[in-house]
Short mmCIF file of C-alpha atoms in Angstrom, two decimals:
data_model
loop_
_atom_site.label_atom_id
_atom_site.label_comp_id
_atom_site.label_asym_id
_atom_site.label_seq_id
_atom_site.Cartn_x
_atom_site.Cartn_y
_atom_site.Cartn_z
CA UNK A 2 94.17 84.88 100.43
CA UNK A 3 95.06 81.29 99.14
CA UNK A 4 93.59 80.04 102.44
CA UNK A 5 89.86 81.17 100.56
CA UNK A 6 90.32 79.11 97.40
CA UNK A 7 88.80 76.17 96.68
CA UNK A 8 89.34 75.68 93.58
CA UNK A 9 90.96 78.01 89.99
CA UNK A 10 89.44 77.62 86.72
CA UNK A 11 91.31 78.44 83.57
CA UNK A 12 89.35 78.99 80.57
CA UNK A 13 90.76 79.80 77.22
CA UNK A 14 88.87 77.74 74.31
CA UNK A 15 85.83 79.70 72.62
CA UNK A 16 82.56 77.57 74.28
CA UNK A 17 84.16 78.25 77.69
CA UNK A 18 84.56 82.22 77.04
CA UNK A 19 81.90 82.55 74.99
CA UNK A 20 79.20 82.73 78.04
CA UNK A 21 81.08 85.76 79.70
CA UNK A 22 80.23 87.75 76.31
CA UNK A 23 82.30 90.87 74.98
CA UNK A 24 84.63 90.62 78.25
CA UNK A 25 85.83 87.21 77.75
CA UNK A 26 86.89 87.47 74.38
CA UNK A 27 90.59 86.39 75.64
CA UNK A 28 89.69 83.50 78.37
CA UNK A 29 87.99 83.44 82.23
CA UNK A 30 89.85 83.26 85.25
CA UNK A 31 87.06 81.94 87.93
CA UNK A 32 88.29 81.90 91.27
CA UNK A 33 85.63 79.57 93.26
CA UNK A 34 86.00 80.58 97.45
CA UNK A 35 85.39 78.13 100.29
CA UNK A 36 81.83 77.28 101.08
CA UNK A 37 80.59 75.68 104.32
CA UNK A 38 80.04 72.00 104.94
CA UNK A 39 77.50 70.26 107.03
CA UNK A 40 79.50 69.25 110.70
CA UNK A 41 80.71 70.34 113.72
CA UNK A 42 82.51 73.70 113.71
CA UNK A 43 86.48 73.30 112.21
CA UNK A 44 88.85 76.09 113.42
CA UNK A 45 92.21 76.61 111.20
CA UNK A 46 94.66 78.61 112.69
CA UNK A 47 98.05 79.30 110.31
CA UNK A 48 100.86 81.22 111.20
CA UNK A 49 104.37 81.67 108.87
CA UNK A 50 106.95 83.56 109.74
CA UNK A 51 109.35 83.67 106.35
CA UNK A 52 112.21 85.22 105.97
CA UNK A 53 113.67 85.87 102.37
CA UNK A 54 116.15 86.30 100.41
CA UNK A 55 117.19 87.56 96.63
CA UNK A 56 118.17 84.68 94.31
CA UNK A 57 120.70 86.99 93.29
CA UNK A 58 121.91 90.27 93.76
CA UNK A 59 124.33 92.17 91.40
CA UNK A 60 128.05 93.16 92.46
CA UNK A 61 129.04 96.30 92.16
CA UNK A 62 133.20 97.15 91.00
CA UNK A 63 135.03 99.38 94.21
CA UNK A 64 136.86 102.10 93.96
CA UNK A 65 139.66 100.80 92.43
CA UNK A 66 137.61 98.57 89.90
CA UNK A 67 135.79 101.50 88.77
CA UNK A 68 138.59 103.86 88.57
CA UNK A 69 140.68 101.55 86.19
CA UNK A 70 138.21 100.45 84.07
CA UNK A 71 136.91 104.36 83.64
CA UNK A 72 140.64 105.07 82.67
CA UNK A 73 140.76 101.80 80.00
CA UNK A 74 137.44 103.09 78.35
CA UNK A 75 138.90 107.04 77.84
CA UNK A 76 142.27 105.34 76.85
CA UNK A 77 140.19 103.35 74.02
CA UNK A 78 138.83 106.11 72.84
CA UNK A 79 142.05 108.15 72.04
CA UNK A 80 141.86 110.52 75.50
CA UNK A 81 143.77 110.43 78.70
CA UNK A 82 143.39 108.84 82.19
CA UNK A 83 141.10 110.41 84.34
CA UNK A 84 142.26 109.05 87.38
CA UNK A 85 145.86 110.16 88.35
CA UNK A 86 148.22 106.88 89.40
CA UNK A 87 148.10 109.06 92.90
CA UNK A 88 144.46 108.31 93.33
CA UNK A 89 144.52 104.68 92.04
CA UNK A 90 147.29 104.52 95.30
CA UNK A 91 144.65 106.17 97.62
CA UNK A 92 141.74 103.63 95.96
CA UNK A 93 144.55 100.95 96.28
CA UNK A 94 145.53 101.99 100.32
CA UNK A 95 142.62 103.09 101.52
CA UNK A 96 143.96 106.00 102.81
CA UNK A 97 141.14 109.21 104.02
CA UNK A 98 137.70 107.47 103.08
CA UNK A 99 136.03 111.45 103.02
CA UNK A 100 138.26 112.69 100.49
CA UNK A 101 139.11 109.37 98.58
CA UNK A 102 135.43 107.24 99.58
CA UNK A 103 134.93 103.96 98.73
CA UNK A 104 131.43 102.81 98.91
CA UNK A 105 129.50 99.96 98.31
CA UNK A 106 126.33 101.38 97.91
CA UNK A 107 124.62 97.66 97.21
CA UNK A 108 125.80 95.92 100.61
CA UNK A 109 125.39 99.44 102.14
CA UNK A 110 121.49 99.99 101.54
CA UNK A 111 120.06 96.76 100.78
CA UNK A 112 119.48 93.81 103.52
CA UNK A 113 120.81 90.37 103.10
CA UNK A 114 116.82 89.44 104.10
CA UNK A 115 114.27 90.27 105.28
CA UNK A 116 111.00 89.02 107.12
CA UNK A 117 107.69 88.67 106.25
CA UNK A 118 104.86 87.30 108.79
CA UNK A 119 101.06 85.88 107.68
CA UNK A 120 98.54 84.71 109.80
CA UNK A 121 95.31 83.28 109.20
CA UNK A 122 92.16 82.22 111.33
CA UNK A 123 89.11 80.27 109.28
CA UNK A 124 86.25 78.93 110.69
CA UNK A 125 83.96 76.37 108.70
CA UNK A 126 80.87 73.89 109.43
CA UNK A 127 77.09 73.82 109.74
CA UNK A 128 73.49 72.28 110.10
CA UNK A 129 70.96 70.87 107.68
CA UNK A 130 69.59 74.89 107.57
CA UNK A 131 72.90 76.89 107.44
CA UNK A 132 76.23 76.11 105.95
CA UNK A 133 79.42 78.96 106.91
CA UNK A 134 82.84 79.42 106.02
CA UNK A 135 84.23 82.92 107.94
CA UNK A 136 88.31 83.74 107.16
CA UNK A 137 90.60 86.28 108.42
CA UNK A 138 93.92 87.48 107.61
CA UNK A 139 96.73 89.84 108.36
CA UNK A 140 100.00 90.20 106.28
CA UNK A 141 102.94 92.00 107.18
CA UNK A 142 105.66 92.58 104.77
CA UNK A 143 109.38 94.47 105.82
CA UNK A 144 110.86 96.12 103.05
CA UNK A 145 114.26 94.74 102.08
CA UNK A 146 116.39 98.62 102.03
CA UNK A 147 118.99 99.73 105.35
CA UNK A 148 117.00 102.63 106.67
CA UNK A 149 118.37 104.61 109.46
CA UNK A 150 115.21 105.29 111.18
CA UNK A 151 115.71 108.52 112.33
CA UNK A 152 112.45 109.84 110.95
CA UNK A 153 109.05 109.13 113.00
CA UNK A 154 107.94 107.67 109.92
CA UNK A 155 109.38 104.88 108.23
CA UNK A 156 111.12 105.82 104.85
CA UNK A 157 111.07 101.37 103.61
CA UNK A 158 109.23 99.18 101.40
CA UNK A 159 106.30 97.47 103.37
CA UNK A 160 103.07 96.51 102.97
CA UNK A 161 100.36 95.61 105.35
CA UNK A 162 97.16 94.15 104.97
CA UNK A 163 94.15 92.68 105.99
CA UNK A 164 91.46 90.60 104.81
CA UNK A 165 87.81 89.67 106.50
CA UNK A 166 85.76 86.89 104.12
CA UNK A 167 82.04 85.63 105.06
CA UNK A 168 80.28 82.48 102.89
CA UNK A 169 77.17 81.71 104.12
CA UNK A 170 74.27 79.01 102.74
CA UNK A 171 70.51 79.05 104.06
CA UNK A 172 68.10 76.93 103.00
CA UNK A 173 65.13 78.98 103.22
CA UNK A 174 63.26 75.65 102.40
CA UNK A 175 63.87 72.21 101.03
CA UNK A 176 63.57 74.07 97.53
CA UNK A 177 65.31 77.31 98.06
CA UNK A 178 68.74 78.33 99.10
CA UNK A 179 70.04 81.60 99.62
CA UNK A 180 73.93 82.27 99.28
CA UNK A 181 74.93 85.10 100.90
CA UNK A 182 79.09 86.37 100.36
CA UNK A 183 80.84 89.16 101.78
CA UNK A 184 84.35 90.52 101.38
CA UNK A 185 86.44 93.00 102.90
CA UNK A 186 90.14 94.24 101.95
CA UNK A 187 92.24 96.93 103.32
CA UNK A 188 95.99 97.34 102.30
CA UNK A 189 98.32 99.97 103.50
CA UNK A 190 101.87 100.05 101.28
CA UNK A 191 104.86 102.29 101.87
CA UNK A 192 107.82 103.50 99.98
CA UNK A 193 110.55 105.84 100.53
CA UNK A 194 110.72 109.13 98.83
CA UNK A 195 108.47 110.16 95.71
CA UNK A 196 109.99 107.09 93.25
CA UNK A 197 110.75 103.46 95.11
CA UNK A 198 112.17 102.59 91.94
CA UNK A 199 114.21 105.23 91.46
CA UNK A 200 116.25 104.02 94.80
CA UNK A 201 117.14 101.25 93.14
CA UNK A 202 118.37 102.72 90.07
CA UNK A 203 120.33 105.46 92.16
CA UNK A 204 122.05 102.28 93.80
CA UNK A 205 123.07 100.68 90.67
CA UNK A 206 124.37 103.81 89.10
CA UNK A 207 125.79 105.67 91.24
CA UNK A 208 129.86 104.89 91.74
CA UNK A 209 131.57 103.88 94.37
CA UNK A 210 133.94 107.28 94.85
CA UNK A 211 131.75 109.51 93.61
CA UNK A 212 131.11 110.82 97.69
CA UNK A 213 130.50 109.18 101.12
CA UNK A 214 127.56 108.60 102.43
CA UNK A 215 127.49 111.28 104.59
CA UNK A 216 129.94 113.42 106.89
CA UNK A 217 130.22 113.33 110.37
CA UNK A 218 129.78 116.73 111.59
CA UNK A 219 132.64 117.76 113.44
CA UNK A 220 131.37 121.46 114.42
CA UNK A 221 134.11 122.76 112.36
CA UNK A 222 132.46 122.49 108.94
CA UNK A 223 131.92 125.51 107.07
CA UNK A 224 130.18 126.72 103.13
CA UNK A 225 132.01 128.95 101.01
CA UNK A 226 130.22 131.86 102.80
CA UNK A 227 131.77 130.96 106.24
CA UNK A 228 128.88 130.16 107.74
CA UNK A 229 128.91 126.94 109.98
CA UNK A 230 126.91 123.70 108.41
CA UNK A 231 124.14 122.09 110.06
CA UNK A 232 123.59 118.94 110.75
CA UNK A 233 120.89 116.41 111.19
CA UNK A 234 121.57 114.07 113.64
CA UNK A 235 124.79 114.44 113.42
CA UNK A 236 125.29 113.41 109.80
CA UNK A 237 126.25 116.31 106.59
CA UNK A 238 124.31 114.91 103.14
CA UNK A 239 127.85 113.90 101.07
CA UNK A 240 127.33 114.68 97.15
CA UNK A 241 128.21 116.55 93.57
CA UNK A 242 124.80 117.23 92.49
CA UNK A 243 123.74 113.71 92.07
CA UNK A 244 121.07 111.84 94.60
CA UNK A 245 123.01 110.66 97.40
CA UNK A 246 121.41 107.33 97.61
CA UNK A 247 121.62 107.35 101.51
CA UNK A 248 120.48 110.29 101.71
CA UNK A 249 117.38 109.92 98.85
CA UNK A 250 116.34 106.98 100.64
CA UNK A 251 116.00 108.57 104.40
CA UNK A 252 116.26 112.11 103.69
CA UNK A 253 113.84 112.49 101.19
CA UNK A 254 110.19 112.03 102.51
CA UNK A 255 108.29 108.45 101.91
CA UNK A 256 105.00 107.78 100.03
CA UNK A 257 101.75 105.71 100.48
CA UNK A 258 99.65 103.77 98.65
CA UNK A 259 95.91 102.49 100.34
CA UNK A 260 93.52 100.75 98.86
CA UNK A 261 90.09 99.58 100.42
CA UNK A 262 87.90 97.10 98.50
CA UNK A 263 84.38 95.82 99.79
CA UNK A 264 82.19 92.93 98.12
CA UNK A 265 78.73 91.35 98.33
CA UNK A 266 77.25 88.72 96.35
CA UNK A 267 73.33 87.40 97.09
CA UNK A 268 72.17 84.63 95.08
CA UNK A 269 68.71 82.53 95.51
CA UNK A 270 68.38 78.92 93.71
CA UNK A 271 64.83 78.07 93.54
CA UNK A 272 64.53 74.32 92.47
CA UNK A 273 61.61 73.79 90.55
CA UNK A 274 60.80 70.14 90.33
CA UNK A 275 57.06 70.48 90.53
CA UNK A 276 56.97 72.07 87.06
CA UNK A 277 59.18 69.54 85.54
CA UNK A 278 62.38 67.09 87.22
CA UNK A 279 65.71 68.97 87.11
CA UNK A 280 64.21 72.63 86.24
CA UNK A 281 65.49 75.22 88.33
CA UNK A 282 65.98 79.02 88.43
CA UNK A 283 68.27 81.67 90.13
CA UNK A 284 68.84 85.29 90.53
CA UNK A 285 72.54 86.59 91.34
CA UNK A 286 73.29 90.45 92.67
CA UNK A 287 76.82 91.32 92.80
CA UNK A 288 78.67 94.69 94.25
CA UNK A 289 81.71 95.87 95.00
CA UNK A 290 83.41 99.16 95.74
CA UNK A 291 87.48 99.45 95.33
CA UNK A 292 88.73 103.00 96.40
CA UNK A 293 92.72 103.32 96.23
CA UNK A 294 95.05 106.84 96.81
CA UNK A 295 98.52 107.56 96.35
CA UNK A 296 100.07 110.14 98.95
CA UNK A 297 103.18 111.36 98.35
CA UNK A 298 105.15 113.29 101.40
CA UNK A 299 108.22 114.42 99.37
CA UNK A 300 111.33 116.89 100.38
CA UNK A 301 114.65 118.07 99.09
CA UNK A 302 118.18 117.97 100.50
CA UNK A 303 120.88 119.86 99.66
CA UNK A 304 124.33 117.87 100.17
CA UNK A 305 127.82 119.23 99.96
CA UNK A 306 131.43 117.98 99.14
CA UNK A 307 134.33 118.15 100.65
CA UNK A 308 137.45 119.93 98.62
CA UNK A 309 140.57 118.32 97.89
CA UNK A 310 142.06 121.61 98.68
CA UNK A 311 144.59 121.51 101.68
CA UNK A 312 144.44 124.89 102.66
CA UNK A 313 140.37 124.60 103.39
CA UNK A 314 140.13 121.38 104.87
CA UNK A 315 136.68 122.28 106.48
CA UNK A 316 135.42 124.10 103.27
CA UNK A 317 132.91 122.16 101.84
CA UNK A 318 130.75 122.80 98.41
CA UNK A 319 127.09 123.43 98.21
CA UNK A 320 124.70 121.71 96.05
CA UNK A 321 121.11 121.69 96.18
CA UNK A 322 118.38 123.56 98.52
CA UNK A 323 116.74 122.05 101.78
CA UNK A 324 112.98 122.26 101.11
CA UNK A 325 110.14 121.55 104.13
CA UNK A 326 107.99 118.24 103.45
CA UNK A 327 105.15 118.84 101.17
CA UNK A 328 102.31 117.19 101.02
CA UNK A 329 100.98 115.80 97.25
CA UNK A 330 98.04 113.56 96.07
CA UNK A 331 98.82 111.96 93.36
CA UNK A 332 96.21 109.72 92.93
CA UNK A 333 92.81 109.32 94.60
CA UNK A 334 89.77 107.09 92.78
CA UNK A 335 87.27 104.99 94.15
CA UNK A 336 84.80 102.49 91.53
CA UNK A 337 81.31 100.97 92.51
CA UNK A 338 80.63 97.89 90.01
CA UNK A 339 76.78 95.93 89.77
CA UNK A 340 76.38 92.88 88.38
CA UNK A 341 72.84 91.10 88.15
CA UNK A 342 72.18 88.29 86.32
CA UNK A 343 69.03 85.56 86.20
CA UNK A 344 69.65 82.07 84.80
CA UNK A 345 66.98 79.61 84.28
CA UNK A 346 68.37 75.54 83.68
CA UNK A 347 67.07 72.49 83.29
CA UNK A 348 68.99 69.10 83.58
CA UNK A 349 67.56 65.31 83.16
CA UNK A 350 69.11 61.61 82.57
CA UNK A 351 67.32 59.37 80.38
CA UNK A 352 69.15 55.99 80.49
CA UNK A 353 72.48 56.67 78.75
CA UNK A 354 71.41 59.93 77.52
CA UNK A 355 71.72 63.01 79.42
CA UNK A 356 71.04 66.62 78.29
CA UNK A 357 71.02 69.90 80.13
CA UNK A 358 70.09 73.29 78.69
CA UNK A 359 70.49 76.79 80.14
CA UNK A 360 69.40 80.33 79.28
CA UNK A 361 70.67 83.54 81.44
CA UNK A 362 70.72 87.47 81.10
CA UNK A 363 73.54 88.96 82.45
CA UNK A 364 74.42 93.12 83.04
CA UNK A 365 77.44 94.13 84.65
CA UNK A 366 78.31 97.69 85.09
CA UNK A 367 81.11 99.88 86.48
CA UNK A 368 81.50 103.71 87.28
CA UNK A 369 83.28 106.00 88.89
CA UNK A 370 83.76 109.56 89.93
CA UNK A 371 85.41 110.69 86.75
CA UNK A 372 84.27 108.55 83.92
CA UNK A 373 80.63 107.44 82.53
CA UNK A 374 79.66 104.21 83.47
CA UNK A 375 80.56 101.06 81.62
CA UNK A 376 78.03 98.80 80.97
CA UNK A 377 77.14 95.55 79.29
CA UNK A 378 74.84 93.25 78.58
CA UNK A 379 74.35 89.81 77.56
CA UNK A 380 71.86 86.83 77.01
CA UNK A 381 73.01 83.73 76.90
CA UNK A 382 72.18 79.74 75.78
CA UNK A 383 73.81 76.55 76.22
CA UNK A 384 72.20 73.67 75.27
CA UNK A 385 74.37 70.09 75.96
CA UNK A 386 73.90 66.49 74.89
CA UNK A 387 76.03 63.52 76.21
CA UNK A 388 76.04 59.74 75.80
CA UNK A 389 76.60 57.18 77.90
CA UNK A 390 79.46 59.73 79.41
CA UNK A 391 81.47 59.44 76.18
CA UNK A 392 80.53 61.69 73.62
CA UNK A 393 79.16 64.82 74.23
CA UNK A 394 77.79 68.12 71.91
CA UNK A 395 77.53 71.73 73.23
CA UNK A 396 75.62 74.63 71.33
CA UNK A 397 76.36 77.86 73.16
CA UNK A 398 75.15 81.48 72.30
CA UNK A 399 75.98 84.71 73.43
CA UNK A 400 73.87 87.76 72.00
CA UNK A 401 75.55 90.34 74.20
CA UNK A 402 76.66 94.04 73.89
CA UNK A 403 79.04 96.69 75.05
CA UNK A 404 78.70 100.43 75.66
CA UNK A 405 81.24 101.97 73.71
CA UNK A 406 79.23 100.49 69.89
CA UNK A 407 77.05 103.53 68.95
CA UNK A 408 73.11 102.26 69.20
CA UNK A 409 73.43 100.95 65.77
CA UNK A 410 76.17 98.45 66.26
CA UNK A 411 75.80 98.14 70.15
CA UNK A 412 74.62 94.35 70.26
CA UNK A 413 76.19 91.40 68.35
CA UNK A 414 75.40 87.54 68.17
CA UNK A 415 77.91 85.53 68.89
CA UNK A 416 77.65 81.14 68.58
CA UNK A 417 79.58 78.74 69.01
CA UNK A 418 79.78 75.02 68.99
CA UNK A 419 82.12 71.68 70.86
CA UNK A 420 82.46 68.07 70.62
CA UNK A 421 84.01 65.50 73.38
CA UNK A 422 84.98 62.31 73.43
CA UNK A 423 85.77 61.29 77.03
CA UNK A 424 88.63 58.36 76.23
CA UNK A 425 88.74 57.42 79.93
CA UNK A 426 85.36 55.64 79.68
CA UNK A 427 85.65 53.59 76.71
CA UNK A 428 86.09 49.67 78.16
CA UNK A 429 89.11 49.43 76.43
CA UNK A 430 90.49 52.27 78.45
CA UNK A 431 89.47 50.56 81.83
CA UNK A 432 92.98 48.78 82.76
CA UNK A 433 94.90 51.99 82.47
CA UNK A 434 92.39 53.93 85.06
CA UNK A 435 94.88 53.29 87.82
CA UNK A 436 97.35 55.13 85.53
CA UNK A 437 95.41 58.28 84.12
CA UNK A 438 92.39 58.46 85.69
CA UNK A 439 91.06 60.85 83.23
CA UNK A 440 91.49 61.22 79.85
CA UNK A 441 89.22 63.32 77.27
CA UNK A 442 89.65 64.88 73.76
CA UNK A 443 87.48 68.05 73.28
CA UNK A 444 87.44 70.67 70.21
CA UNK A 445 85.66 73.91 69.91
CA UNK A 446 84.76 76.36 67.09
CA UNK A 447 83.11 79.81 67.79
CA UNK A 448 83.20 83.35 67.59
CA UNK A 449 83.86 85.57 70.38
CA UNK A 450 82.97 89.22 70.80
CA UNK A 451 85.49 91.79 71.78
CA UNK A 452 84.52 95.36 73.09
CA UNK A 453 87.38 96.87 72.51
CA UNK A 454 85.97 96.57 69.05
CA UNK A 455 87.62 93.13 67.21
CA UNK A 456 86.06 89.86 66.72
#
């Protein structure tokens, strides 16, 4: 939820990748959540209701339009009109829209809009001891098709979801803080039939008198066998073999997608200024566990059309088989992932010279019920020199390895080294300050590890 950020970090230069070892090869993304401040207890309370729209949405040629232009394009290529100058005056006249239909199948299944609603509670503050930052969320998203809702299900695009986030800082002592994270996600999408993208396309290609929508059962309605058509709810499945899009939106089952994700994150920062000013040490343990599955409750129609013979009006032609809804997994995996890492820094000031240094081991790994684990592992250095807050030198390491090298070729060293010069504090930069505020110039040269196997 954007109401959890803080702060986004894009890094894409080799010193900043080069810490996150064979997996950062192509840049970081670091995503820094709200933390807890020392006050009285803030309550946020956010609610949007937005409704919206498509920049655009294509137009699709009637009857007419269609019927013309199919006649041109057989013309240009050396064969008669299809379409008979007696249909063009039914298109034209809009005469019988069951045996002649003209349908816009766009502004018939798709909204102009449609609504979406968020709300958000967050609760931040603390003491000298204990800093906390809690969040909740629920979204609710309507799908943008024209459903008829006469299933007990809903046969739409929507999603639902909801979020729970806990940040909490102790301080154990006046040396020691414990950071303590937890995150909880559960999201609930639907979609109509076995393929929501295959609506769409049915929309776009299907013309507009190639059949109605549906019939209106009139009780007089018979198959080539004489037996009397049934209905559901009144309405006959209209088609020629091709998906009705009407009826392949409400008549043809719906699918869901769920996925459940869970994180925690403890980290203790023991400052260690009676060894030496500015040494400190830390130990992180990360988990998380993402399960997803993809349902699919899927059926068949059959649909018939009616003949443009006069002498069986209520004749109409078969196509297709009515199948019972059938239940289908399509997808069902869940993934537990560890990460534990142990950093050890020190960072002093002497006069205009300032230097910080920092070692850390890092091993993340990731498994599921199908696969063996991934793991990796790391060590890392960075070792930084800056004066007077102008120039500044990194020296950064990464000795790290991945799990698909054979033992042989499993671990690989990895350096690299930047320069800064941070124009902003020069004096001769001072009377532009009010202008750009901050202003540096900063080049790297490394080499990054890949595990996919490239360097």
């Amino acid at each position: 939820s954007p109401y959890e950020i803080e702060e986004i970090i894009v890094l894409k230069d080799a010193a900043a990748s080069v810490l996150y070892g064979m997996r950062g090869s192509n840049g970081a993304i670091l995503v820094n959540t709200r933390k807890g401040a020392l006050g009285k207890p803030q309550v946020e309370l956010t609610v949007q209701m937005i409704n919206q729209q498509p920049v655009k949405q294509l137009k699709r040629m009637n009857a007419l339009g269609y019927a013309t232009h199919y006649n041109a394009a057989r013309v240009n290529d050396g064969q008669s009109p299809f379409y008979s100058d007696h249909y063009l005056s039914q298109y034209r006249n809009e005469v019988n829209s069951e045996l002649y239909p003209d349908v816009d199948w766009v502004d018939e299944m798709l909204k102009k809009s449609s609504w979406m609603q968020r709300y958000n509670l967050n609760m931040h503050g603390g003491s000298q001891k204990v800093r906390y930052f809690f969040n909740a969320g629920y979204l609710t998203q309507n799908g943008f098709y024209k459903t008829d809702n006469e299933n007990k299900y809903s046969t739409n695009n929507n999603v639902d979801r909801f979020n729970l986030r806990s940040n909490v800082e102790f301080d154990i002592t006046s040396s020691t803080l414990l950071s303590l994270d937890l995150y909880g996600l559960h999201e609930t999408q639907n979609r109509p039939g076995n393929n929501a993208a295959q609506v769409y396309r049915i929309l776009q290609s299907t013309p507009s008198n190639a059949f109605p929508k549906y019939y209106l059962d009139n009780g007089e309605y018979l198959d080539h066998t004489g037996n009397r058509i049934n209905s559901v709810n009144g309405k006959i499945i209209a088609g020629d073999g091709r998906d009705n899009p009407w009826a392949f939106l409400n008549r043809s089952g719906y699918g869901t997608f769920r996925t459940t994700y869970g994180s925690f994150r403890a980290r203790v920062l023991q400052e260690l200024d009676m060894i030496t000013q500015g040494l400190s040490a830390s130990v992180t343990l990360s988990m998380d566990s993402n399960s997803k599955s993809v349902n699919n409750r899927s059926k068949t129609y059959s649909s018939y059309l009616k003949s443009l013979d006069t002498e069986t009006p209520n004749v109409l032609d078969k196509n297709g088989t009515d199948t019972k809804m059938k239940n289908e997994i399509i997808e069902k995996d869940s993934e537990r992932r560890t990460t534990i890492e142990a950093q050890v820094s020190w960072k002093r000031t002497f006069d205009k010279h300032g230097i910080s240094v920092s070692a850390f081991y890092n091993q993340y790994e990731a498994s599921n019920e199908v696969n063996l684990p991934k793991r990796f592992q790391s060590i890392n250095g960075w070792a930084s020199y800056n004066y007077d807050k102008r120039y500044g030198i990194d020296f950064l390491m990464s000795y790290s390895g991945a799990y698909v090298f054979n033992k042989n070729d499993r671990f690989g060293y990895f350096p690299t080294v930047s320069a800064g010069w941070t124009i902003s504090n020069e004096a001769f930069f001072q009377n532009l300050k009010p202008v750009i505020t901050h202003l540096k110039l900063k080049g790297s040269y490394g080499q990054l590890g890949n595990w996919r196997g490239l360097t």
